[in-house]
Each structure stands twice: as structure tokens, then as C-alpha cells.
Coordinates of C-alpha atoms in Angstrom, one line a residue:
X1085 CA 6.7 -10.9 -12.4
X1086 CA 4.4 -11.9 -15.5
X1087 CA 2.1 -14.9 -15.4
X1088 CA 4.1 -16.4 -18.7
X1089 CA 7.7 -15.9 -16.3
X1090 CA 5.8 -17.6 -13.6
X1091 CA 4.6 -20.5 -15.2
X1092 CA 8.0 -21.2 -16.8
X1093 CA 9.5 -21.3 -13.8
X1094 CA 7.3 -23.7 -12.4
X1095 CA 6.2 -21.4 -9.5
X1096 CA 2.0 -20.8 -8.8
X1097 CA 0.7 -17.8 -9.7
X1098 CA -1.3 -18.1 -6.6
X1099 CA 0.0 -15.7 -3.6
X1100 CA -0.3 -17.2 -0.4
X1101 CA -3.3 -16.8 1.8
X1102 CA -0.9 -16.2 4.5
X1103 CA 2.2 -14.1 3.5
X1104 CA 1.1 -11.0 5.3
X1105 CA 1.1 -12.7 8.6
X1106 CA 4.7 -14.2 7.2
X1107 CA 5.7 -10.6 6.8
X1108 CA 4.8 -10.0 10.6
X1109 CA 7.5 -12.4 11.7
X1110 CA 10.0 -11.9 9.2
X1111 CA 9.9 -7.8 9.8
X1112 CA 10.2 -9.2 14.0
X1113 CA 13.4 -11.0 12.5
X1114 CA 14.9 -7.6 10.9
X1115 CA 13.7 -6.0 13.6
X1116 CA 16.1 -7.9 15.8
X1117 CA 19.0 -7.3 13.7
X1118 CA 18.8 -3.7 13.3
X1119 CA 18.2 -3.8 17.0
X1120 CA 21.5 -5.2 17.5
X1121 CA 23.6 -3.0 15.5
X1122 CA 22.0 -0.2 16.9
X1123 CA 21.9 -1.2 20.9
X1124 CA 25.6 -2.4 20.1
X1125 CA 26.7 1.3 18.9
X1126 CA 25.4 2.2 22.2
X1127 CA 26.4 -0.2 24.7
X1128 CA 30.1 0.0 23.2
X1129 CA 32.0 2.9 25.3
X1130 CA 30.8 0.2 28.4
X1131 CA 31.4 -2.7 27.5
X1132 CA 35.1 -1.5 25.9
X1133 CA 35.8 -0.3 29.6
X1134 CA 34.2 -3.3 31.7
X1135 CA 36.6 -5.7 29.3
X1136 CA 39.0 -3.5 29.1
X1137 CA 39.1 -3.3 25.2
X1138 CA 41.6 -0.8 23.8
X1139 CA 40.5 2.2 21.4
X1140 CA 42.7 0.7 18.6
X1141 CA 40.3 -2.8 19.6
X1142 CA 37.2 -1.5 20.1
X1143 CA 36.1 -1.2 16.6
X1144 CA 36.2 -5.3 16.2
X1145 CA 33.0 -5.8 18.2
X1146 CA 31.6 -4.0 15.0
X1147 CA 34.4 -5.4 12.3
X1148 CA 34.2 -8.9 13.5
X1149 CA 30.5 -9.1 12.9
X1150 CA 30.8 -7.5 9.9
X1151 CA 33.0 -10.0 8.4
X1152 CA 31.6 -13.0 8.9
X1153 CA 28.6 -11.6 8.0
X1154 CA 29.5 -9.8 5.0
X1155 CA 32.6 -12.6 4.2
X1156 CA 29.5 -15.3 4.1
X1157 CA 26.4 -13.9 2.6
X1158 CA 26.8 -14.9 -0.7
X1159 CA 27.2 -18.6 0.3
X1160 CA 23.9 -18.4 2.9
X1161 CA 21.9 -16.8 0.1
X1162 CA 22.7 -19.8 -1.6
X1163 CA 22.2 -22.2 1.3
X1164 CA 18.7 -20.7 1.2
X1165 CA 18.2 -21.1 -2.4
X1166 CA 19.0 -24.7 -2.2
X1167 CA 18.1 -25.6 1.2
X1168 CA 14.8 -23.6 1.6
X1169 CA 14.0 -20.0 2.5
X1170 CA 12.5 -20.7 5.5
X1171 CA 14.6 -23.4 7.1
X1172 CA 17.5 -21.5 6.3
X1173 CA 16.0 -18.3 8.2
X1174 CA 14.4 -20.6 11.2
X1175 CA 18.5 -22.2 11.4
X1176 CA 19.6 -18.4 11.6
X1177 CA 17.2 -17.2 14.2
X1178 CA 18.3 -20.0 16.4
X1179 CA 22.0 -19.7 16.1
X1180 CA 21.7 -15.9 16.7
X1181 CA 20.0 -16.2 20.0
X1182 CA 22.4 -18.3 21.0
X1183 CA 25.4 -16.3 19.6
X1184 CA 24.1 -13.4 21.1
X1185 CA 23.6 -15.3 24.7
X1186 CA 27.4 -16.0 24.5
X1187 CA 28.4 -12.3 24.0
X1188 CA 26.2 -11.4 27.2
X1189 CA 28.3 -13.4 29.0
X1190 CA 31.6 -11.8 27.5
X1191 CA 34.5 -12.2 29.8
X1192 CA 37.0 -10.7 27.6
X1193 CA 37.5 -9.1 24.4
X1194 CA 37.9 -12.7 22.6
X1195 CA 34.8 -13.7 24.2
X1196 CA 32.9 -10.7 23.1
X1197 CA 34.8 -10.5 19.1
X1198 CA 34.1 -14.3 18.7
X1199 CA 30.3 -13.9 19.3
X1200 CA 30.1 -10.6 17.2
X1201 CA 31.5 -13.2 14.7
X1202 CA 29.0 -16.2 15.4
X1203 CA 26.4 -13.8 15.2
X1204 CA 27.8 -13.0 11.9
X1205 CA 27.7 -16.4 11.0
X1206 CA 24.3 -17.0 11.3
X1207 CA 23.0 -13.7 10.3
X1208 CA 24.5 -14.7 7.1
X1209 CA 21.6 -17.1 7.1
X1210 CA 19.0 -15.1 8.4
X1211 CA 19.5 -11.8 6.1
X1212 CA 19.4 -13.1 2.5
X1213 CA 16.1 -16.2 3.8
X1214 CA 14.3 -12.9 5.1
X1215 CA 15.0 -10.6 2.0
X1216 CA 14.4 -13.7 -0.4
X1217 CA 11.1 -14.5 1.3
X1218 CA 9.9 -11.4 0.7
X1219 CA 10.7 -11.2 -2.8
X1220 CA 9.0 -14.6 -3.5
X1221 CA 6.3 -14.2 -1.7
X1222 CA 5.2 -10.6 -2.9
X1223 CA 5.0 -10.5 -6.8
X1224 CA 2.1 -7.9 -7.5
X1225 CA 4.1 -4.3 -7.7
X1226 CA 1.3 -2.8 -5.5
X1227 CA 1.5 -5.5 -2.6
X1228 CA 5.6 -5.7 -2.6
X1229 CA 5.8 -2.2 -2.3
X1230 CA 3.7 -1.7 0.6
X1231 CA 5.3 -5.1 2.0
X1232 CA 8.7 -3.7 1.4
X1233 CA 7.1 -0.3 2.9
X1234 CA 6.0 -2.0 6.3
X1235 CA 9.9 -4.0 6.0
X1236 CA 11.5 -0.5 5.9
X1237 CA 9.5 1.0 8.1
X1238 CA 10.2 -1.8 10.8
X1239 CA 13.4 -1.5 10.5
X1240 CA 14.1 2.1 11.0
X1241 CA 11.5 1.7 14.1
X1242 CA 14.2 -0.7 15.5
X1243 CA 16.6 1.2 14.8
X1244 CA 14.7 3.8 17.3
X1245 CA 14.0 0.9 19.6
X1246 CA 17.3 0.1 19.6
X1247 CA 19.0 3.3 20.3
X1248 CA 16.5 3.9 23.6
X1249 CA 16.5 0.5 24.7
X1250 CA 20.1 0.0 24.3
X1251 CA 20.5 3.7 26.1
X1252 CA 18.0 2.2 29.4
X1253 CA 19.8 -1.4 29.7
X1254 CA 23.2 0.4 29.7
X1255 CA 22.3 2.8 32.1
X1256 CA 20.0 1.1 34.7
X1257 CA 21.2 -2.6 34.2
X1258 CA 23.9 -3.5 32.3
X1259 CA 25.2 -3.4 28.4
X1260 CA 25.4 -7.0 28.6
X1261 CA 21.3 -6.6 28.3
X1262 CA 22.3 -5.1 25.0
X1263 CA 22.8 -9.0 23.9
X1264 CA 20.3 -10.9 25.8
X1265 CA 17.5 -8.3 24.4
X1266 CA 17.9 -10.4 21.3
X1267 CA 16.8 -14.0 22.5
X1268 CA 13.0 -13.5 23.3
X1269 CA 12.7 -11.6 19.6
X1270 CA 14.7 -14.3 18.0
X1271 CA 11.9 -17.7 20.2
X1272 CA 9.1 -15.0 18.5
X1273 CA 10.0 -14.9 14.9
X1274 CA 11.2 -18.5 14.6
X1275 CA 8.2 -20.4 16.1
X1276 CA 6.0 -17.5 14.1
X1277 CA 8.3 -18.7 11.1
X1278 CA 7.9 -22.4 11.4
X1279 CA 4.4 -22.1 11.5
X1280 CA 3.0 -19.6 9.3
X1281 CA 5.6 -19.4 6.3
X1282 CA 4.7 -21.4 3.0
X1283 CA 7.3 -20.9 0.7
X1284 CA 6.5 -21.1 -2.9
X1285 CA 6.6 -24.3 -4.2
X1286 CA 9.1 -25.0 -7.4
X1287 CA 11.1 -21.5 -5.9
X1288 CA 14.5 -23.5 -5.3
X1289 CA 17.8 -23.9 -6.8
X1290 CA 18.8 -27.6 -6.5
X1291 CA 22.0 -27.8 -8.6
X1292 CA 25.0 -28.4 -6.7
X1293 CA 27.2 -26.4 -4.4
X1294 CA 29.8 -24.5 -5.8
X1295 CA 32.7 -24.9 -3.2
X1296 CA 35.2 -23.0 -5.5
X1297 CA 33.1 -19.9 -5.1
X1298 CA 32.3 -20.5 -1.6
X1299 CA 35.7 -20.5 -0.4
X1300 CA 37.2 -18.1 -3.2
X1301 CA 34.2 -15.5 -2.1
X1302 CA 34.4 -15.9 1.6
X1303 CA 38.5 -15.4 1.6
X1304 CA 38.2 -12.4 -1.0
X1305 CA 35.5 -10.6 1.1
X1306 CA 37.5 -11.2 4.6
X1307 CA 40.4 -9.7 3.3
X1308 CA 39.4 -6.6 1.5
X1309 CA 37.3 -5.6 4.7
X1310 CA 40.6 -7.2 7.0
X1311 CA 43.1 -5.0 4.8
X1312 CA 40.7 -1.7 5.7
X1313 CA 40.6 -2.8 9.4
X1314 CA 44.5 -3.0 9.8
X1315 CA 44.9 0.1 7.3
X1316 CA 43.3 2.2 11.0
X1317 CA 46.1 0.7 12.9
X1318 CA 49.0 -0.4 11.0
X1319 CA 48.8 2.3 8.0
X1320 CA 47.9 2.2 4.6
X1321 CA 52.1 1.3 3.6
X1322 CA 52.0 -1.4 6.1
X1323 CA 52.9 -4.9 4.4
X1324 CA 50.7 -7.1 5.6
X1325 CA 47.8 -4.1 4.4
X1326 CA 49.0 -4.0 1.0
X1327 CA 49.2 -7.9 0.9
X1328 CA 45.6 -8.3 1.8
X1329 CA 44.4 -5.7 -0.7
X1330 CA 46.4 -7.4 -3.1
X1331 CA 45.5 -11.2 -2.1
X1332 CA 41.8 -9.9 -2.3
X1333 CA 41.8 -8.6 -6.0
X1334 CA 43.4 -11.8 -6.7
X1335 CA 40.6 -13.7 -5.0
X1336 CA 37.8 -12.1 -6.0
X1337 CA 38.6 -11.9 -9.7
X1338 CA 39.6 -15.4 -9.5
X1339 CA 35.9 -15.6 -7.8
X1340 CA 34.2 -14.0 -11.2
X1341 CA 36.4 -15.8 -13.7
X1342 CA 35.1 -19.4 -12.0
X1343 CA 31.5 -18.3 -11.6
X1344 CA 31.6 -17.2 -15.7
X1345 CA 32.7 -20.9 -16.4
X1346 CA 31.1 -23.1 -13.6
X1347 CA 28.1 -25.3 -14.6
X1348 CA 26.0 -23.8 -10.9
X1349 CA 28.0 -20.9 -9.8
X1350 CA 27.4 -19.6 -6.2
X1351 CA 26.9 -16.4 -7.8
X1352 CA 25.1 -16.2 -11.4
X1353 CA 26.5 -13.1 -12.9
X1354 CA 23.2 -12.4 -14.6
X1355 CA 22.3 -11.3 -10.8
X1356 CA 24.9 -8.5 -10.8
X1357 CA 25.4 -7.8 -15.1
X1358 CA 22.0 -6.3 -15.2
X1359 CA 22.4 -2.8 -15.5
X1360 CA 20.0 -1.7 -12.7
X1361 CA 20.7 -4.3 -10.1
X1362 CA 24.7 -3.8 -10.3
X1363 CA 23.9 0.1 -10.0
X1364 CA 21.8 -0.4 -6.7
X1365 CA 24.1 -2.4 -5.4
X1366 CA 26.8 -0.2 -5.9
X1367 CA 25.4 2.9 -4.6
X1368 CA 24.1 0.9 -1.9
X1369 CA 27.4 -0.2 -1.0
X1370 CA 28.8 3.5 -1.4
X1371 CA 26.0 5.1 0.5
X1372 CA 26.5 2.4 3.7
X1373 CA 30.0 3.2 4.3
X1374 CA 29.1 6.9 4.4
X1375 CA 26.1 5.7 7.2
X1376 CA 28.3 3.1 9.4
X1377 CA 31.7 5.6 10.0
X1378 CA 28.9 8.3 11.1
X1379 CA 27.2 6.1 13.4
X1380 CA 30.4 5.7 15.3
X1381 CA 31.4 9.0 15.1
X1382 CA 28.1 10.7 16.9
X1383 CA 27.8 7.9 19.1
X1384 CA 31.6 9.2 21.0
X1385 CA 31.0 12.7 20.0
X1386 CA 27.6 12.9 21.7
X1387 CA 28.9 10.4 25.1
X1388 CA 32.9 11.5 25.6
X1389 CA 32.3 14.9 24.0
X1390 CA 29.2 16.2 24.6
X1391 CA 28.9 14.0 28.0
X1392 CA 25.5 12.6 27.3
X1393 CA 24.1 9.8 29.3
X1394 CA 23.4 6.3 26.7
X1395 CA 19.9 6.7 27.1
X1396 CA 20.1 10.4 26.3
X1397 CA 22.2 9.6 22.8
X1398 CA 19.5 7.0 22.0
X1399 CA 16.8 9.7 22.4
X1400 CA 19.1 12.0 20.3
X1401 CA 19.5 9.8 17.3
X1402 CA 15.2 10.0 17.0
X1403 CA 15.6 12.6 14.6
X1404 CA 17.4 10.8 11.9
X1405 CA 15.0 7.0 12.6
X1406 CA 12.0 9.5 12.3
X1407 CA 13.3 10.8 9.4
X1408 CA 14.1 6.8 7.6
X1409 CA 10.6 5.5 9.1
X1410 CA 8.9 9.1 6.9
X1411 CA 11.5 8.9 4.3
X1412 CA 10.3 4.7 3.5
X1413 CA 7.2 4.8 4.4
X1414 CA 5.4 8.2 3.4
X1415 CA 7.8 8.7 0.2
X1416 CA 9.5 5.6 -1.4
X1417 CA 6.3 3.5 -0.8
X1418 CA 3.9 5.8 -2.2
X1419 CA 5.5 7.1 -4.8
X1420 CA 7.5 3.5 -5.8
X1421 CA 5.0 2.6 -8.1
X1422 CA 4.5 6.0 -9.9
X1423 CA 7.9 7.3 -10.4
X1424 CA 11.4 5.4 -11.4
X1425 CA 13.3 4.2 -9.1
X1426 CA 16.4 6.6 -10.0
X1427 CA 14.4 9.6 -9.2
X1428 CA 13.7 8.4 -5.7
X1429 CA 17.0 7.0 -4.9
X1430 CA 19.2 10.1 -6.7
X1431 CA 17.7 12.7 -5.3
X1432 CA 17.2 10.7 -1.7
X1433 CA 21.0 10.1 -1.5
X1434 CA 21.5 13.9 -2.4
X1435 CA 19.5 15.0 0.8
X1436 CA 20.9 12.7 3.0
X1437 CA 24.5 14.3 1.6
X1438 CA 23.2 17.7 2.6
X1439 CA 22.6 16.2 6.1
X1440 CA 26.0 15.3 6.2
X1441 CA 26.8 19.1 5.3
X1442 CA 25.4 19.8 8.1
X1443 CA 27.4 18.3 10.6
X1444 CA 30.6 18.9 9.4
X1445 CA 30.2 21.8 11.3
X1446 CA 30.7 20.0 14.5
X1447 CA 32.6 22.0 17.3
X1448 CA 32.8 21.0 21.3
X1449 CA 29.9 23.6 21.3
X1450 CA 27.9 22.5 18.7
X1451 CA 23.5 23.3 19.1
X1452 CA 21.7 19.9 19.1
X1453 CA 19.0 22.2 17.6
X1454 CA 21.2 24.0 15.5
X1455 CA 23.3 21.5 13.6
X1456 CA 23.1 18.0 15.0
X1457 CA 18.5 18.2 14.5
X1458 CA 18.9 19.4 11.2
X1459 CA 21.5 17.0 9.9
X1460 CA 20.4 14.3 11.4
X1461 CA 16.6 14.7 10.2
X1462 CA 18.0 15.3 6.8
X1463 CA 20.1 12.4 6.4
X1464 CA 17.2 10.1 7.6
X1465 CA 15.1 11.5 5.7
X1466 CA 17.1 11.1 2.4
X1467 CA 18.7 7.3 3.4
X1468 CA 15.2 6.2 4.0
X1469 CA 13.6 7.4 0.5
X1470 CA 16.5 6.1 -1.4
X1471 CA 16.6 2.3 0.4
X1472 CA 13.0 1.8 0.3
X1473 CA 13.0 1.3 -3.8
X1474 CA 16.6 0.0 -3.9
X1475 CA 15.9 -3.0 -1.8
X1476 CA 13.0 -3.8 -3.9
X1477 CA 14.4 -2.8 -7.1
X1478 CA 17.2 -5.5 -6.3
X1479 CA 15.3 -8.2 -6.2
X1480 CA 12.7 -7.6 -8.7
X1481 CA 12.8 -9.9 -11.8
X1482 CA 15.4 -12.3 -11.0
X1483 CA 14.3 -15.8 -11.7
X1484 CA 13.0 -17.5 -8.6
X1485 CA 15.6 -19.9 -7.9
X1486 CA 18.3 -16.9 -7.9
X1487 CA 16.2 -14.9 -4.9
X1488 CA 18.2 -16.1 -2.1
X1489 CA 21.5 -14.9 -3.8
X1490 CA 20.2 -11.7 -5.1
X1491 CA 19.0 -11.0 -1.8
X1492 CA 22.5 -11.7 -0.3
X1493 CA 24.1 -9.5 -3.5
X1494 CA 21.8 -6.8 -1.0
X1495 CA 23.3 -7.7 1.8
X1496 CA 27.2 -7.9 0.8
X1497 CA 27.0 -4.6 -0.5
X1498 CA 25.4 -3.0 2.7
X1499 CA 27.8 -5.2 5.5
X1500 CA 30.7 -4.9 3.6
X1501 CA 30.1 -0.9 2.6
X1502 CA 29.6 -0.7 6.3
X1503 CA 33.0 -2.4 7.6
X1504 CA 34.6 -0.7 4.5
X1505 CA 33.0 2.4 6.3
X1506 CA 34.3 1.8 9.5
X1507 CA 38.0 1.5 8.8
X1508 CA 38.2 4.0 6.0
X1509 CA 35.9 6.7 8.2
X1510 CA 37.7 6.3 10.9
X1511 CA 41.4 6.0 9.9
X1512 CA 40.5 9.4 7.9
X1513 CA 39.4 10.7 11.8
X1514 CA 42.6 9.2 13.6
X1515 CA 44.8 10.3 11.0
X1516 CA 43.3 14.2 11.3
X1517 CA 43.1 13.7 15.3
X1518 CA 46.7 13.0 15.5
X1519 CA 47.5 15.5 13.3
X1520 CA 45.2 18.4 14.7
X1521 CA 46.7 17.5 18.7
X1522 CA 50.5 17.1 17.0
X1523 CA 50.1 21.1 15.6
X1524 CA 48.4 22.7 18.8
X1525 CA 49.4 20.8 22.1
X1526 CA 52.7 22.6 22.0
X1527 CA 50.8 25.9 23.1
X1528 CA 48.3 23.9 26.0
X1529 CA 50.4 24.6 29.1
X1530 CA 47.6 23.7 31.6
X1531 CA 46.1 20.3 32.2
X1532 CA 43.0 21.3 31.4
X1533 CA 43.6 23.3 28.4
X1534 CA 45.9 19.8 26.7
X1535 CA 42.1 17.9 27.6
X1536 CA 40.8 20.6 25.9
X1537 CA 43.1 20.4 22.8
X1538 CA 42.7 16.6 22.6
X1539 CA 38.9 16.9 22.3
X1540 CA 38.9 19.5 19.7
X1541 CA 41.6 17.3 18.2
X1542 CA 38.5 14.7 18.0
X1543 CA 35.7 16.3 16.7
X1544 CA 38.4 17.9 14.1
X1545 CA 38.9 14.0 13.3
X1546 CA 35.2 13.2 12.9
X1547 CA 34.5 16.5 10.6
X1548 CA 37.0 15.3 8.6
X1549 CA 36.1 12.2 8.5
X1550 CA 32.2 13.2 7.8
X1551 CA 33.5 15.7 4.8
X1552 CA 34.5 13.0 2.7
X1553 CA 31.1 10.4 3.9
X1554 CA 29.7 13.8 2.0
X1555 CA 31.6 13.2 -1.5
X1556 CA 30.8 9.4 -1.3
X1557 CA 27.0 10.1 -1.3
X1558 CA 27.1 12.3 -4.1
X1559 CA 28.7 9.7 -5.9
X1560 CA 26.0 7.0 -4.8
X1561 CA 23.6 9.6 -6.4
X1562 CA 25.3 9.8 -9.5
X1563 CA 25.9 6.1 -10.0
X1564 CA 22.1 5.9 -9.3
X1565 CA 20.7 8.3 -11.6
X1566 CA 23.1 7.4 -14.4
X1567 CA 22.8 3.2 -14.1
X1568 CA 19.4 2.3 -12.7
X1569 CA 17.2 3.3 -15.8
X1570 CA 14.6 1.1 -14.6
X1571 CA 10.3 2.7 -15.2
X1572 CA 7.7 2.6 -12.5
X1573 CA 7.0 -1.2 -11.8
X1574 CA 3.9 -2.2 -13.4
X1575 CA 4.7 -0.6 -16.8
X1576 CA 5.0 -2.0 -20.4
X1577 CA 8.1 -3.8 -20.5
X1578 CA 10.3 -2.5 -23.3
X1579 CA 13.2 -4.7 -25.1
X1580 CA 16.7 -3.7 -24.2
X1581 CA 20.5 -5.2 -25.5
X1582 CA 23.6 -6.3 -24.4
X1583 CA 24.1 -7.8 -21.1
X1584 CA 21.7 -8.8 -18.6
X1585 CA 19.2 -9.1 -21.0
X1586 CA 17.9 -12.6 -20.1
X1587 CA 16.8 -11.3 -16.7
X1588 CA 15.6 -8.0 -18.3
X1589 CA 12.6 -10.9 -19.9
X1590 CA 11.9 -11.3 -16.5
X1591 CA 11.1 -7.8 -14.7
X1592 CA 7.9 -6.3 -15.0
X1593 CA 9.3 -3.0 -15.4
X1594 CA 10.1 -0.8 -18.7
X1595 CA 14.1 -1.2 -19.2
X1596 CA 15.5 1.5 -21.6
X1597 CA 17.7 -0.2 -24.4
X1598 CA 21.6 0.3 -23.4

């Protein structure tokens, strides 16, 4: 951001003395998060069989979180914008150790979707404070991209932490660990938080709540990710699918037509109307739902098909972190600053889709070192290059007092993308599945050869399935290439037209006319 946009916004130019130390704890916080998804993904087949959770069930302990955390982003970027960063993020610490001590304790499936959904609630809080304090505290191009490096870098190393950890506590104490892992990480960051963070003073948005927009946000979210969640089990011609689809167009574009006429909306549109911050989160969005339905899918192909042990998926699933740590760290970070951001994230969501290619070739068979290595090291490799600009990209320029919202913009895109991915991904996989046993059990005479059948019958779901996560991220590199015409940060900024110019003023970057 330029001195002249800092000054007018009433923000010091002075960085704080202490914001690297601030990024030690917030990184701690993301840490924990992608810990959780991660050590969730593995600790699932157990913990559906202790509770006794059904197969058409089982994907709520991901969906449940996903909702309330996608459902109410926008409104805790907001919270965070008017409340304060860091409160807000020291609120959502707290209430996700706690959430996540309640779903340690599961008794049943209600037990264990309820506190997927608290912790939901409060990582709602947590995500956008985090992102926002980032993008506040880190103005200079050079510092935000190696902070943003060491941010990325974290959280692909939990993701590796994650997997192993969550694959030991499964296996040689219990997946309820899974949860209570998150509690000691959670005391960390929050007293580390409370007293090391100095927001930015001047950095907040004090108009009023806008409780329309809450509540027409929240309701339009849940419902476009519910309608994909019953689409798996009810089908896609299924009345009560169609009505939620239909009740969530109506809600959200009653959303946009209040924020355009609202004196404080929840969500400015100058956030998502400039041309390079709606096409990030757009192929962000894309590129997630590719990501979260494959997750799922290696996670049961490598345990019920392939018969690994949890902590041996969590050592299989190295290849792919050590290709997102490389991919952010060694390639978007050092080369965010000298190229545009398009020609990191295009060609990184391109490799990431030849990954996928890959492991469409799946059988019962399949080489780890042959197929699953490659792909997986691929797709890492690309996700990682392409994220580590995009989530820097999509906060850069916005006015101060927008951060916390613009950060959540982030965030919606990625949870709901990934509960999006979920459903879609795997009704695409139970729908081939049922299909693929329906055409061949007729010839399985045997016992052994109908388990047979019903196994190839899987992995023909999830190749299926993985085909079209393929086509989506060729799209996410198209829309990338094509709509994020941003320069290298640090360049001479250069006058554009039409809409989302006011915050084009803002961003230190060159932005072609459109």
C-alpha cells in the first residue's frame, strides 16, 4: 500500500516492531486448523464405526463443519473488522478448543456433527482475524510475501503433521485424540496472541451491523452447500434439493441487491467487483472442490482398498504436503514479487490438473510408486504455487477497514468450494459405484469374487469422480489467467476503468485498463 493510501486512511505507516513474532502465533493458529481437517480425514473410517455413523452420514462430520464455517465467514470477517482483529481471533481460539473438547467426547453422531459445527462457528472467527492480521500488518511487497511464504508453508507442514499424527493417535490411542490434539495448540496461540499482537491503529470498520446481510448471507450459503449435501443421498430431482438450490439463488441475490443499496453492507461489493480479486476467488473456489472430494476419496481408497494402517496413509499423503510446502515456499514466494500473479497461479493449477491425470488411473492394484507418488507430488506441487500468490493477491489493496471481510471473501470461497467438493465429488463416485456393481455383479458367483466386484465398483466411482476434479482445475486456470491481470507487486501502478476502480487507487500493483 502507498504512503498517500495510508495516510488517508488514518493507519501509521509505521510496521510494528513486533509482527514477525505475531506471525509466529497466528501461523500456530492455522496450523491448528489445517491440523484438524487433516487428522479428521484420517480418524474418520473409526470414529464412523465406534459411533456407528452410516456411509450415507459419514460425510457430515466434514459437511457440518463446513457449513457453519463457510455459512458464517462473511459475518465474522466483519465481526473482526468492527470488533478488532485480534479479539476476534483470541474469541475463536478459545471457542475452538472447547468445541473441539466436546467432539472428543462424542457419544453419537449428533454429538460428534454438532461440534464439527461449533467448531465451524468459531473458526468463522478465527480464519478471516488471522488472514486480516496478516494483511494489515505486512504492507511492504517484499515482507508480505515472505510472511505469506512462512503462512503457507506452515500450513502445508500441518497438513503433514496432521496426516501422521492423526495416523499414530488413531492407531495407538484413540481418534478421539484427533480432537483433543487441538486444545494445547489453541492455550499456545491465544495467550501468544493476547500478548504480542498490536493491531494497527485507525484499521477498523465502525459503522453499524448489517443484519440483513448477515442473515440473508448465512441462509444463502447453508443452503447452496445443504442442497449439494442431500443431492448425494436424495438425488439431484429430489424436491427438497431443487427447493434449496432454488431458495439459495433467491437468497443470495437478494444478499447482493441489499449490499448495493445499504449505507454499511456486510459485504462491500468493491471487495469482490475488482477484476483480480473476484478472479482469485473464483478459481480459488473451483480449485478447492477439486482438492476436498480427493481428499476423501484417497483417504478410503488407500484404508478399505488398499488396506493401509491410518498411520501408514498419513505417511502416504507426504508426497503431495512436500510438494505444497516446495510449491509455496521455493516458487510462489520467490518468484511473487517478480512475475504476475496469473503466471504463477495458471500454470500452478495446470500441474496440479496433471496430477490429477494421474490418478485417474487408479485400479485395486495400483503402484504407490507408479501412480499414486507421481500424482500426488504433482498436485502438491501445483496447489501450492498457485495459493501462495492468491491468498496474498486477495487481500492486497483493499482499504484497511474492509481486511477482515476480504479475508473471509478467501475463506467462503475455499470452505464452501470444499463442501461443494464433497457432495458434488462424491455423488459423481456413488452414482458410478452403483452403476459399475449394477452391470457386473450378475457374473460374481462366489463370495469372494461379489467383494471383489464391489471394490472395483469403488475405485471405478472415485476415478470417475477424480476425471471431472481434472476439468474443474483447468477451468480454475483459465479463469486465472484470463481475469487476474494484476503486475508484480511493487510496480508502477497504472490507471484502469470501469468497475473496481476505487480500490484499483489503492493496490500497489500495475492493473491493465479493462
Amino acid at each position: 500500500m502507498s504512503q498517500s493510501a495510508v495516510k488517508a486512511s488514518g493507519v501509521s505507516d509505521a510496521p510494528d516492531a513486533g509482527r514477525w513474532k505475531a506471525l509466529v502465533f497466528i501461523a500456530l493458529a492455522q496450523l491448528m486448523v489445517v491440523l484438524d481437517a487433516t487428522i479428521v480425514n484420517i480418524a474418520l473410517p473409526s470414529a464412523q464405526q465406534d459411533l456407528g455413523i452410516s456411509d450415507g452420514n459419514r460425510q457430515w462430520v466434514v459437511t457440518a463443519y463446513a457449513l457453519a464455517f463457510g455459512g458464517l465467514l462473511l459475518f465474522g470477517g466483519r465481526i473482526a473488522d468492527l470488533w478488532g482483529r485480534k479479539r476476534t481471533f483470541v474469541t475463536g481460539l478459545a471457542g475452538f478448543a472447547v468445541a473441539s473438547a466436546l467432539g472428543g467426547a462424542a457419544t453419537n453422531e449428533a454429538m460428534m456433527f454438532g461440534s464439527r459445527a461449533l467448531q465451524g462457528v468459531f473458526g468463522a472467527l478465527l480464519a478471516p482475524a488471522a488472514l486480516s492480521l496478516l494483511a494489515v500488518m505486512f504492507t511492504d511487497a517484499k515482507e508480505r510475501a515472505k510472511a505469506f511464504g512462512i503462512y503457507g508453508a506452515i500450513a502445508g507442514g500441518g497438513g503433514a503433521v496432521g496426516l501422521i499424527l492423526g495416523g499414530f493417535l488413531t492407531e495407538y490411542l484413540n481418534w478421539r485424540w484427533t480432537f483433543f490434539v487441538n486444545i494445547p495448540f489453541a492455550v499456545i496461540a491465544a495467550t501468544g496472541a493476547y500478548l504480542v499482537i498490536r493491531e494497527p491503529k485507525g484499521s477498523r470498520n465502525r459503522s453499524p451491523l448489517d443484519i440483513p446481510g448477515v442473515v440473508l448471507s448465512t441462509l444463502g450459503l447453508v443452503a447452496l452447500v445443504y442442497g449439494f449435501t442431500r443431492a448425494e443421498s436424495n438425488g439431484w430431482s429430489d424436491a427438497t434439493t431443487v427447493g434449496m438450490f432454488v431458495g439459495a439463488a433467491v437468497l443470495l441475490l437478494s444478499f447482493v441487491f441489499v449490499e448495493a443499496r445499504v449505507k454499511a453492507p456486510l459485504l462491500p461489493l468493491r471487495v469482490i467487483t475488482e477484476r483480480n480479486r473476484g478472479g482469485i476467488y473464483l478459481s480459488l473456489g473451483l480449485a478447492v472442490i477439486a482438492m476436498f472430494g480427493l481428499f476423501l476419496f484417497l483417504t478410503y481408497y488407500l484404508q478399505v482398498v488398499k488396506g493401509y494402517t491410518p498411520v501408514k496413509t498419513g505417511f502416504a499423503f507426504l508426497p503431495m504436503i512436500a510438494g505444497m510446502i516446495t510449491g509455496s515456499t521455493q516458487i510462489g514466494a520467490r518468484l511473487m514479487t517478480r512475475v504476475a500473479p496469473r503466471l504463477l497461479m495458471g500454470p500452478g493449477f495446470l500441474v496440479a490438473a496433471a496430477g490429477m491425470l494421474f490418478l485417474t488411473q487408479l485400479e485395486i492394484n495400483t503402484s504407490y510408486a507408479g501412480v499414486l507418488l507421481p500424482g500426488m507430488l504433482l498436485l502438491g506441487l501445483g496447489m501450492g504455487t498457485a495459493f501462495m500468490p492468491a491468498m496474498s493477491m486477495a487481500t492486497m489493496g483493499v482499504e484497511p477497514r474492509d481486511a477482515g471481510v476480504a479475508s473471509a471473501m478467501v475463506n467462503t470461497s475455499q470452505q464452501v468450494g470444499g463442501a461443494i467438493g464433497t457432495a458434488l465429488l462424491n455423488t459423481i463416485a456413488a452414482s458410478a459405484t452403483t452403476s459399475y456393481i449394477a452391470d457386473h455383479m450378475g457374473g460374481a458367483s462366489s463370495r469372494s469374487q461379489q467383494q471383489l466386484v464391489q471394490l472395483q465398483g469403488q475405485v471405478q466411482g472415485y476415478t470417475s469422480a477424480i476425471w471431472f476434479a481434472v476439468g474443474i482445475l483447468v477451468v480454475a486456470a483459465a479463469i486465472a489467467l484470463t481475469f487476474v491481470n494484476a503486475g508484480r507487486p511493487g510496480g508502477p501502478a497504472v490507471s484502469g476503468s470501469g468497475a473496481g476502480d476505487a480500490a484499483e487507487d489503492e493496490l500497489p500493483i500495475p492493473v491493465v485498463a479493462h
